[in-house]
Coordinates of C-alpha atoms in Angstrom, one line a residue:
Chain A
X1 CA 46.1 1.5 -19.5
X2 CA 43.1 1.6 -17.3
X3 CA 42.4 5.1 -18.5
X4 CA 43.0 4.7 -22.1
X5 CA 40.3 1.9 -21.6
X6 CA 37.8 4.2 -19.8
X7 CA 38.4 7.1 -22.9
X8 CA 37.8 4.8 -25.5
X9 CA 34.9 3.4 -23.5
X10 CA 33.5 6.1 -23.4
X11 CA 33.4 7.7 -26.8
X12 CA 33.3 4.7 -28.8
X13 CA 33.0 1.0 -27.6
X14 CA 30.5 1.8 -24.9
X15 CA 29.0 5.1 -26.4
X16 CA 26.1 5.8 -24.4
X17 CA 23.9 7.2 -26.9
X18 CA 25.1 5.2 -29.9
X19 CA 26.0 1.7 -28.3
X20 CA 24.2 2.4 -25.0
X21 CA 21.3 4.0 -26.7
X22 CA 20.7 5.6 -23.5
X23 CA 19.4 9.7 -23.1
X24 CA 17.7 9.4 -26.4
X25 CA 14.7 11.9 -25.0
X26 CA 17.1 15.0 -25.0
X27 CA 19.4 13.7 -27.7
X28 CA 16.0 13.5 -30.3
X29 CA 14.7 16.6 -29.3
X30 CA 16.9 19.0 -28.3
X31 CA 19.2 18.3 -31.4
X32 CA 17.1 20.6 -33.7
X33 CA 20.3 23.2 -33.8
X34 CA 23.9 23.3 -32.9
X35 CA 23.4 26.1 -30.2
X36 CA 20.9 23.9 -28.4
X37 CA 23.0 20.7 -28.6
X38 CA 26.0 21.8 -27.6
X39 CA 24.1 23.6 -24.7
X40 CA 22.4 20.4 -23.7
X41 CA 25.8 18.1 -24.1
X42 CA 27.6 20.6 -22.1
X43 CA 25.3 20.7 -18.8
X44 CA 25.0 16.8 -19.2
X45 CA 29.1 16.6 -19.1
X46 CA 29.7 19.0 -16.4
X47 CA 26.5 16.8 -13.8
X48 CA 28.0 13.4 -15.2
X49 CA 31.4 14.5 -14.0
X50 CA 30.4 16.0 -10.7
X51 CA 28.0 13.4 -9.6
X52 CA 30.5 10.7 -10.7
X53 CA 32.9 12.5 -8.3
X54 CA 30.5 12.7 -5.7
X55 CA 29.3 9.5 -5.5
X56 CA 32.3 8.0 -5.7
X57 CA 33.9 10.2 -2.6
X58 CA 31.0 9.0 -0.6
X59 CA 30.7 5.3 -1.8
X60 CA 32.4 3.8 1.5
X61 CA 29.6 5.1 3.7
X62 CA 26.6 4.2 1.5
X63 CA 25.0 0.2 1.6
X64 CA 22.8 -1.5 -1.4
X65 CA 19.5 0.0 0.6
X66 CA 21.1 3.5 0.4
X67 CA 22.8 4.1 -2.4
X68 CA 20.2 4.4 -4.8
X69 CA 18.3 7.3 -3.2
X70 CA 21.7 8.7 -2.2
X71 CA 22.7 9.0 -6.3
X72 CA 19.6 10.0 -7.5
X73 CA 19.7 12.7 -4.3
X74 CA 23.4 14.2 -5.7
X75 CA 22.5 13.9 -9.6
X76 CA 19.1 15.6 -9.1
X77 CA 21.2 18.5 -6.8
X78 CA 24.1 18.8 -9.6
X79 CA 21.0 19.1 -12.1
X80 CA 19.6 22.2 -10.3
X81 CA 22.7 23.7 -9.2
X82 CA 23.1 24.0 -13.2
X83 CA 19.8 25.3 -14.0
X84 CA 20.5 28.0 -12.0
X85 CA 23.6 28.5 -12.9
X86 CA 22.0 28.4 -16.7
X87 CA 18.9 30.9 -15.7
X88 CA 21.7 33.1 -14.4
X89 CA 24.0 33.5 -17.3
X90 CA 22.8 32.4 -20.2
X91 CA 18.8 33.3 -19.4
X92 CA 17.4 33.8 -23.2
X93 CA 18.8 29.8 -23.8
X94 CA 17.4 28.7 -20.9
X95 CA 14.3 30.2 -22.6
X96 CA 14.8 27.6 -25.1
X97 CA 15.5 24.5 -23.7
X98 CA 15.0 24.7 -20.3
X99 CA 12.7 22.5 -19.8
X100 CA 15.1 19.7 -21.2
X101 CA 17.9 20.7 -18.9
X102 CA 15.5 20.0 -15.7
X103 CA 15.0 16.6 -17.5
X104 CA 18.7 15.7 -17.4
X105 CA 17.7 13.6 -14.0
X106 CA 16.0 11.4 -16.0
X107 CA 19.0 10.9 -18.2
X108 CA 19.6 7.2 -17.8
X109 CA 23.2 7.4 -19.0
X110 CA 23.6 10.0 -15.5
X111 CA 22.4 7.3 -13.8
X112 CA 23.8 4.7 -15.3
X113 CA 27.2 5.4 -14.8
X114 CA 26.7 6.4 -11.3
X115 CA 25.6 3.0 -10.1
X116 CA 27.2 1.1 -12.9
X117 CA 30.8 2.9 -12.4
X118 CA 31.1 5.2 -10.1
X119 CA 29.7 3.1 -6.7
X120 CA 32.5 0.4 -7.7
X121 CA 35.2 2.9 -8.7
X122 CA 38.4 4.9 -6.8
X123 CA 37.5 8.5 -7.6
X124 CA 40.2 9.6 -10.4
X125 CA 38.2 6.7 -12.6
X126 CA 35.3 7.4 -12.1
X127 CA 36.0 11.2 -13.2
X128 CA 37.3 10.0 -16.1
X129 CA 34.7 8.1 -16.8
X130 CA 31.8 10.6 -16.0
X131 CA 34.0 12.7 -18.8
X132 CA 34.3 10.7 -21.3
X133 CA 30.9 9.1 -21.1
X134 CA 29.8 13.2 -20.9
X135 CA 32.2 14.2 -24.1
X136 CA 31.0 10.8 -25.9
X137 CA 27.3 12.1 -25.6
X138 CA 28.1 15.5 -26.2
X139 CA 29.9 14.8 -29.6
X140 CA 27.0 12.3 -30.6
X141 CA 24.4 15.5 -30.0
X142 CA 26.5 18.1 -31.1
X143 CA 27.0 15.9 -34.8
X144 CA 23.0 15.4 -34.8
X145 CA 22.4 19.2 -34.1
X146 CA 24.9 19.8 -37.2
X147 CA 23.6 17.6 -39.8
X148 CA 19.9 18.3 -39.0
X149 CA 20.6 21.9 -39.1
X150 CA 23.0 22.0 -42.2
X151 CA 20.4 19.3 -44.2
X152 CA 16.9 20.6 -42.3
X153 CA 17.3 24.5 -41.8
X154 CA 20.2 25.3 -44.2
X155 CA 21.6 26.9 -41.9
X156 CA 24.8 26.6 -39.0
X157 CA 25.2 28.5 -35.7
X158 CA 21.7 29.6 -35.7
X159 CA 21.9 31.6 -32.0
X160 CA 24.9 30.8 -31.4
X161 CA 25.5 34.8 -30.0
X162 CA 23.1 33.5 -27.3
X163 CA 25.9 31.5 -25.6
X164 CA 29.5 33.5 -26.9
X165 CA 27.9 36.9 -27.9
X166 CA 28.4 39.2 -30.4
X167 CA 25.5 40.0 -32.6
X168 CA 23.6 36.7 -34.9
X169 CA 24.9 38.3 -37.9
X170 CA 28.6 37.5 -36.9
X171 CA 28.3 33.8 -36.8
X172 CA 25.3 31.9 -38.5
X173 CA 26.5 30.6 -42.0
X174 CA 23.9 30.3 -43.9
X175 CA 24.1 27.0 -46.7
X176 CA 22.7 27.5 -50.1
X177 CA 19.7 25.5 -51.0
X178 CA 19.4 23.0 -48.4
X179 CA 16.3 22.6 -46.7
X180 CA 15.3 19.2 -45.8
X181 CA 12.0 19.5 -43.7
X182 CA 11.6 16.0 -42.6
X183 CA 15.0 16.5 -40.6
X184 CA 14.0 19.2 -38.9
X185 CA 10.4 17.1 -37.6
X186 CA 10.8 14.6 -35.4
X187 CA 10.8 11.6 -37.6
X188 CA 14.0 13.4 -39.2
X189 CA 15.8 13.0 -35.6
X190 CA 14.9 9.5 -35.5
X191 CA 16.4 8.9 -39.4
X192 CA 19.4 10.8 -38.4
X193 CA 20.2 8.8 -35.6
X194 CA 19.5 5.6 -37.0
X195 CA 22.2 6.6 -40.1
X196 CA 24.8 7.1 -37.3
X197 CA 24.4 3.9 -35.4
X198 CA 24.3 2.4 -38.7
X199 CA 27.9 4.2 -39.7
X200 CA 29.5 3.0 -36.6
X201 CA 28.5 -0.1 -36.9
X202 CA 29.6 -0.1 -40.8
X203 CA 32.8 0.7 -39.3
X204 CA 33.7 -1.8 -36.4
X205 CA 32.3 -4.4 -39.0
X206 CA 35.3 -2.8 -41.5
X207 CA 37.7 -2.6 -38.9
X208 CA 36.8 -6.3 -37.7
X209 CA 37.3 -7.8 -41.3
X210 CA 40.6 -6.2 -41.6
X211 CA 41.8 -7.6 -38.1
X212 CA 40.6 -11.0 -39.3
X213 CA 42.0 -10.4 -42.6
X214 CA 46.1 -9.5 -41.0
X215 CA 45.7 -12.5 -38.7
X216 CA 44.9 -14.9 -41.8
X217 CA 47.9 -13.2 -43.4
X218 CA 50.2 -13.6 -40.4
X219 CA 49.2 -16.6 -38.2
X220 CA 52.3 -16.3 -36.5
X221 CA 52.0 -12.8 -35.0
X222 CA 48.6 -13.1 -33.5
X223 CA 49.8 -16.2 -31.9
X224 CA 52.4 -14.1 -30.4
X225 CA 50.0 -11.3 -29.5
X226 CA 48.3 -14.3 -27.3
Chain B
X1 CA 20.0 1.0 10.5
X2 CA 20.0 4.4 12.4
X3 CA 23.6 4.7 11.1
X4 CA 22.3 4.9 7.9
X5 CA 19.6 7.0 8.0
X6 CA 21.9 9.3 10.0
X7 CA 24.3 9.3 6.6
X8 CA 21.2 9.4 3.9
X9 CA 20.0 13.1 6.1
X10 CA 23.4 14.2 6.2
X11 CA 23.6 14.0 2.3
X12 CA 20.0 15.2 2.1
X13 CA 21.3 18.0 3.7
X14 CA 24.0 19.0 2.4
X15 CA 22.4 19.1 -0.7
X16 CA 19.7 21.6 0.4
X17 CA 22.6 23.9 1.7
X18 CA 24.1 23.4 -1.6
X19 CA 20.8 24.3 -3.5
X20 CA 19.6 27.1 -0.7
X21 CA 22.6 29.0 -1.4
X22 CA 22.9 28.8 -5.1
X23 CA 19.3 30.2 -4.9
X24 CA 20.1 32.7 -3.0
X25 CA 22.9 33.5 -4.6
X26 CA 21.3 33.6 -8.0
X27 CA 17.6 34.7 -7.2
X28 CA 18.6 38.8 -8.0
X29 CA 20.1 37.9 -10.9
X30 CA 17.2 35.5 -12.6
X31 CA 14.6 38.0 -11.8
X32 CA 16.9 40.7 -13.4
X33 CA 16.9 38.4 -16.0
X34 CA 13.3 38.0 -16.2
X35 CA 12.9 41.4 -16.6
X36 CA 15.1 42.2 -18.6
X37 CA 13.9 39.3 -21.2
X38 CA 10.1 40.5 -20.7
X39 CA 10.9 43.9 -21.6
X40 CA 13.2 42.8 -24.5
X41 CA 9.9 41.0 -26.0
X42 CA 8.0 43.9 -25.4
X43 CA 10.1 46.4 -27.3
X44 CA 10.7 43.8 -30.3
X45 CA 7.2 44.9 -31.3
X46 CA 8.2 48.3 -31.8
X47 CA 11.7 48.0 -32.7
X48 CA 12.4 51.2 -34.3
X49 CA 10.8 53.9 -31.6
X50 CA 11.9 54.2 -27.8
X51 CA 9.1 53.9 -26.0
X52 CA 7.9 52.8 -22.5
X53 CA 6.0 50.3 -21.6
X54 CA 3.7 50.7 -18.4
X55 CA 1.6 47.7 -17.2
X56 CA -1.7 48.6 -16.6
X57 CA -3.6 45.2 -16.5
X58 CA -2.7 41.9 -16.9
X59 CA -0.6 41.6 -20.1
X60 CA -2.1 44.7 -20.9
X61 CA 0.4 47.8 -21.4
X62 CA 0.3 51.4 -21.8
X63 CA 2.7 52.7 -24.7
X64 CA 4.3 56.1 -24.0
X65 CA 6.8 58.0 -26.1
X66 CA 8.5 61.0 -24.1
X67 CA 5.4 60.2 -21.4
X68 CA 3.0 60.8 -24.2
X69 CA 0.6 57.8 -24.5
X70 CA 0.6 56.5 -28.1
X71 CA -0.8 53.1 -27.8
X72 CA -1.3 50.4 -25.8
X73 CA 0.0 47.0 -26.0
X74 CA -1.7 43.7 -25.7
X75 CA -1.4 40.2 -25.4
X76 CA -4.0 38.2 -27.8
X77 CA -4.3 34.5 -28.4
X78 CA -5.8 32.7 -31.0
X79 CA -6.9 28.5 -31.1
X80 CA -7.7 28.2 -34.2
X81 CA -4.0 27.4 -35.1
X82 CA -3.2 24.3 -37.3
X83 CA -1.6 22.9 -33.7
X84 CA -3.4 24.8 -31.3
X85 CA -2.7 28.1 -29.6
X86 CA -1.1 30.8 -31.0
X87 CA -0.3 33.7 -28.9
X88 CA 0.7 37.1 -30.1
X89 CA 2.0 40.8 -29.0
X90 CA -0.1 43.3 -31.1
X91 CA 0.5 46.9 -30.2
X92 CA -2.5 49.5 -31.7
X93 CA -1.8 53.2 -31.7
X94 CA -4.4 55.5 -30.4
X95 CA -6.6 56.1 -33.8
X96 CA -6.6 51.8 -34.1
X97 CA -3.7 51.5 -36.2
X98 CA -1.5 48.5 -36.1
X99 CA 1.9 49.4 -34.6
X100 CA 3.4 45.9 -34.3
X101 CA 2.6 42.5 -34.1
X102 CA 5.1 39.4 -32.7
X103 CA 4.2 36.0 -32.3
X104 CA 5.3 34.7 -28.8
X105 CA 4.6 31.4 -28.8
X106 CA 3.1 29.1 -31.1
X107 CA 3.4 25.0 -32.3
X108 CA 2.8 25.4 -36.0
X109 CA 5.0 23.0 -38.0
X110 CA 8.6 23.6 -38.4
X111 CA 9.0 25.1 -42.3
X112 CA 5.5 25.2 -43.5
X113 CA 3.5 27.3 -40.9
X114 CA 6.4 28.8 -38.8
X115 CA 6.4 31.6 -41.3
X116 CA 4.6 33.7 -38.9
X117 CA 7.9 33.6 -36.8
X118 CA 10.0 36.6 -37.3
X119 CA 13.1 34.8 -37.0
X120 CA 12.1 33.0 -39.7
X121 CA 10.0 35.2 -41.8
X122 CA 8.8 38.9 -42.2
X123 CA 5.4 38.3 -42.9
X124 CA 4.2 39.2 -39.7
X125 CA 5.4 42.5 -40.8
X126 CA 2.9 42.8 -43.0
X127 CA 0.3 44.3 -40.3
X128 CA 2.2 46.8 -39.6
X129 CA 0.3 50.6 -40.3
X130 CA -3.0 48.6 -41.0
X131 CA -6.4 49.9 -40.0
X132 CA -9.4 48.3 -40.6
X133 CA -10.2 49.8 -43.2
X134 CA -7.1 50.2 -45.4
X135 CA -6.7 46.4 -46.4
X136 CA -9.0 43.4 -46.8
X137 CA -8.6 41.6 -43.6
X138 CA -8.0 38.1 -44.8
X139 CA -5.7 35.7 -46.6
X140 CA -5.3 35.9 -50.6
X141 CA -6.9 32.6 -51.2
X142 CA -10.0 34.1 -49.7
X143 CA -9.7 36.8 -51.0
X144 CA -7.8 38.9 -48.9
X145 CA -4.9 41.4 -49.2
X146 CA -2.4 38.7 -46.9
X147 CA 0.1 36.4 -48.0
X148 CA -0.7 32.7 -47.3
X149 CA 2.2 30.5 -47.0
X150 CA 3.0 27.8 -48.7
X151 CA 1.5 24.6 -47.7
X152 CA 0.2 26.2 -44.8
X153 CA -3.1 28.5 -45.0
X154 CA -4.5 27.4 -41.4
X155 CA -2.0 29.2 -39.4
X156 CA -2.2 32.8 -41.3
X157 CA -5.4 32.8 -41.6
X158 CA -5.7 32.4 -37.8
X159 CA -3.5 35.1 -37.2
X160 CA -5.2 37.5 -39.6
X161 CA -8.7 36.8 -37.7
X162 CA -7.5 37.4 -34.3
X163 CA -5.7 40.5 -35.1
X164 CA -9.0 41.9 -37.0
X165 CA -11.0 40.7 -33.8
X166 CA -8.6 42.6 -32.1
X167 CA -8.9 45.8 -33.7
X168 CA -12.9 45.9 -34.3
X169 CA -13.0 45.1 -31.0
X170 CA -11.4 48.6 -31.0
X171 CA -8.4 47.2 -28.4
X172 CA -8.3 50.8 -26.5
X173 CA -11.7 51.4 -25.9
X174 CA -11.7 47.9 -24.2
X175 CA -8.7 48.7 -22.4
X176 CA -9.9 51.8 -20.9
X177 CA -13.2 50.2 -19.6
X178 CA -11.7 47.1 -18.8
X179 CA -9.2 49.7 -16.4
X180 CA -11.9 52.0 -15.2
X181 CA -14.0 48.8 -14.3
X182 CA -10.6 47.7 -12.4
X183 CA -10.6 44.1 -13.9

């Protein structure tokens, strides 16, 4: 029960980039391709798992004056740890947005859930939670990346063979006639993002009606669901 | 207190371990990487001859073909881009010939000046064989042999003046004297 909370926490009620509105440096900037957001969405899953983990293994031994520095110490290692795990294998991305994976500390969601959940938390939760919130993120960048690139460049898995291999030719899909510039500039991320928050909202407010609709309909069920 | 202190430097620490031996681990393998990615850049100027490259300044190379030297390679940079800097490989053969140009690094907007990229266009290609004096060294609209782009005349226009500065500047003579004088 617990966990099924946490999951849908994590990639809808409590989204952290579309509820949360937290990480929006890396999600507006680096979303400019699919390569680069799934890239960026990845690291920021894998150090919001492990830090979760970590902090909340050492929680018992840390007090309010410590646990600050102690979080911002493990997230800031984990951070690193990936860049040079990035430098080392997947170099020519690195060359790309490297800059924004170093900035991944800064990532308030990281953070966030490290104080919020993870110094309050048994340790399989807050996994779970450093997952989910990750994955929730992730999707949230990864859809950006795709819709700017499809509308902005025309184009999908634009150096993609960076991170799977293979030659370019093997994967990018090129769309006919659609090349949105303002989508690829800046502003375009901000448009973009704003339509999403606006769709999920859209929804819950759909989904909401109905629910108030079925218990109009059926008085007598929702009183037993009390 | 000390207690915690004690627990805040034993997390500190283990963290640096963590790190040290990542880095240590890793370090052979980035600077391969380095390398290897430098090098890469260096021959996508001249993609279809094997040649060597043979550093003999700073961002200044020698270009040999079966230890012959052909050319030499250089790094230029312009300002006078629409946003700022534009820097640039251009490779010039012995008898001041354009072998190759590639734009390295530049901030010219997304789909309007970004032409100069060759991921996203081959216009840069369009150097390519030129000597000074077999094409007018600027952009159609002032009347040159060069393509503008659409929307965007700043950023070729920079490019075509640097690479002309480049070449009266007769790129291998400086070379040499900038090598003799050991600069």
């Amino acid at each position: 029960m617990v966990s099924k909370q946490i999951t849908m926490n994590g990639l809808w009620h409590q989204n952290p980039a579309l509820v949360q509105l937290l990480g929006l440096c890396p999600l507006l900037a680096v979303s400019n391709t699919i390569t680069n957001s799934l890239v960026l969405g990845f690291v920021t899953l894998i150090v919001l798992t492990a830090s979760n983990l970590i902090i909340s293994l050492i929680r018992p031994w840390l007090d309010d004056t410590t646990r600050l520095p102690a979080q911002i110490m493990v997230i800031a290692s984990f951070v690193t740890l990936s860049d040079l795990a990035l430098q080392t294998w997947f170099f020519e991305i690195h060359q790309i947005i490297g800059l924004f994976i170093a900035l991944i500390v800064t990532n308030c969601t990281v953070l966030g859930r490290a104080e919020s959940f993870a110094s309050r938390n048994p340790v399989l939760n807050s996994i779970l939670d450093g997952f989910m919130m990750g994955l929730g993120f992730m999707l949230v960048i990864v859809l950006m990346g795709t819709l700017r690139e499809a509308l902005g460049q025309g184009t999908l898995f634009q150096q993609i063979h960076l991170i799977i291999g293979g030659s370019a030719d093997d994967w990018v899909i090129h769309l006919p006639n659609s090349q949105f510039l303002l989508l690829v500039l800046p502003p375009g991320a901000f448009i973009c993002f704003g339509c999403l928050i606006a769709l999920k909202n859209w929804t819950e407010q759909i989904g909401e009606k109905k629910r108030e609709a079925n218990q109009k309909k059926s008085p007598q069920n929702s009183l037993s669901q009390i | 207190m000390s207690g915690v202190i004690f627990r805040l430097t034993a997390l500190a620490f283990i963290c640096a371990l963590a790190l040290g031996l990542m880095h240590l681990k890793t370090k052979p393998c980035i600077l391969a990487n380095k390398k290897a990615y430098a090098l890469k850049q260096l021959q996508s100027v001249i993609p279809d001859r094997s040649v060597e490259f043979i550093a003999i300044g700073d961002a200044v190379f020698e270009i040999r073909e079966e230890q012959v030297l052909i050319g030499y390679l250089k790094e230029i940079t312009t300002e006078a881009g629409y946003n700022g800097e534009i820097k640039l490989w251009l490779a010039v053969s012995l008898d001041n010939k354009v072998m190759g140009a590639r734009v390295t690094q530049h901030n010219e907007t997304p789909g309007l000046g970004d032409d100069l990229d060759i991921a996203v266009s081959d216009w840069i290609l369009s150097f390519n064989d030129q000597k000074l004096e077999t094409i007018r060294w600027a952009v159609k609209k002032d009347k040159g042999d060069f393509d503008q782009f659409t929307g965007a005349t700043i950023t070729p226009r920079a490019v075509v003046a640097v690479i002309e500065k480049a070449l009266s500047a007769n790129v291998n003579k400086d070379v040499g004297r900038e090598v003799k004088n050991g600069i």
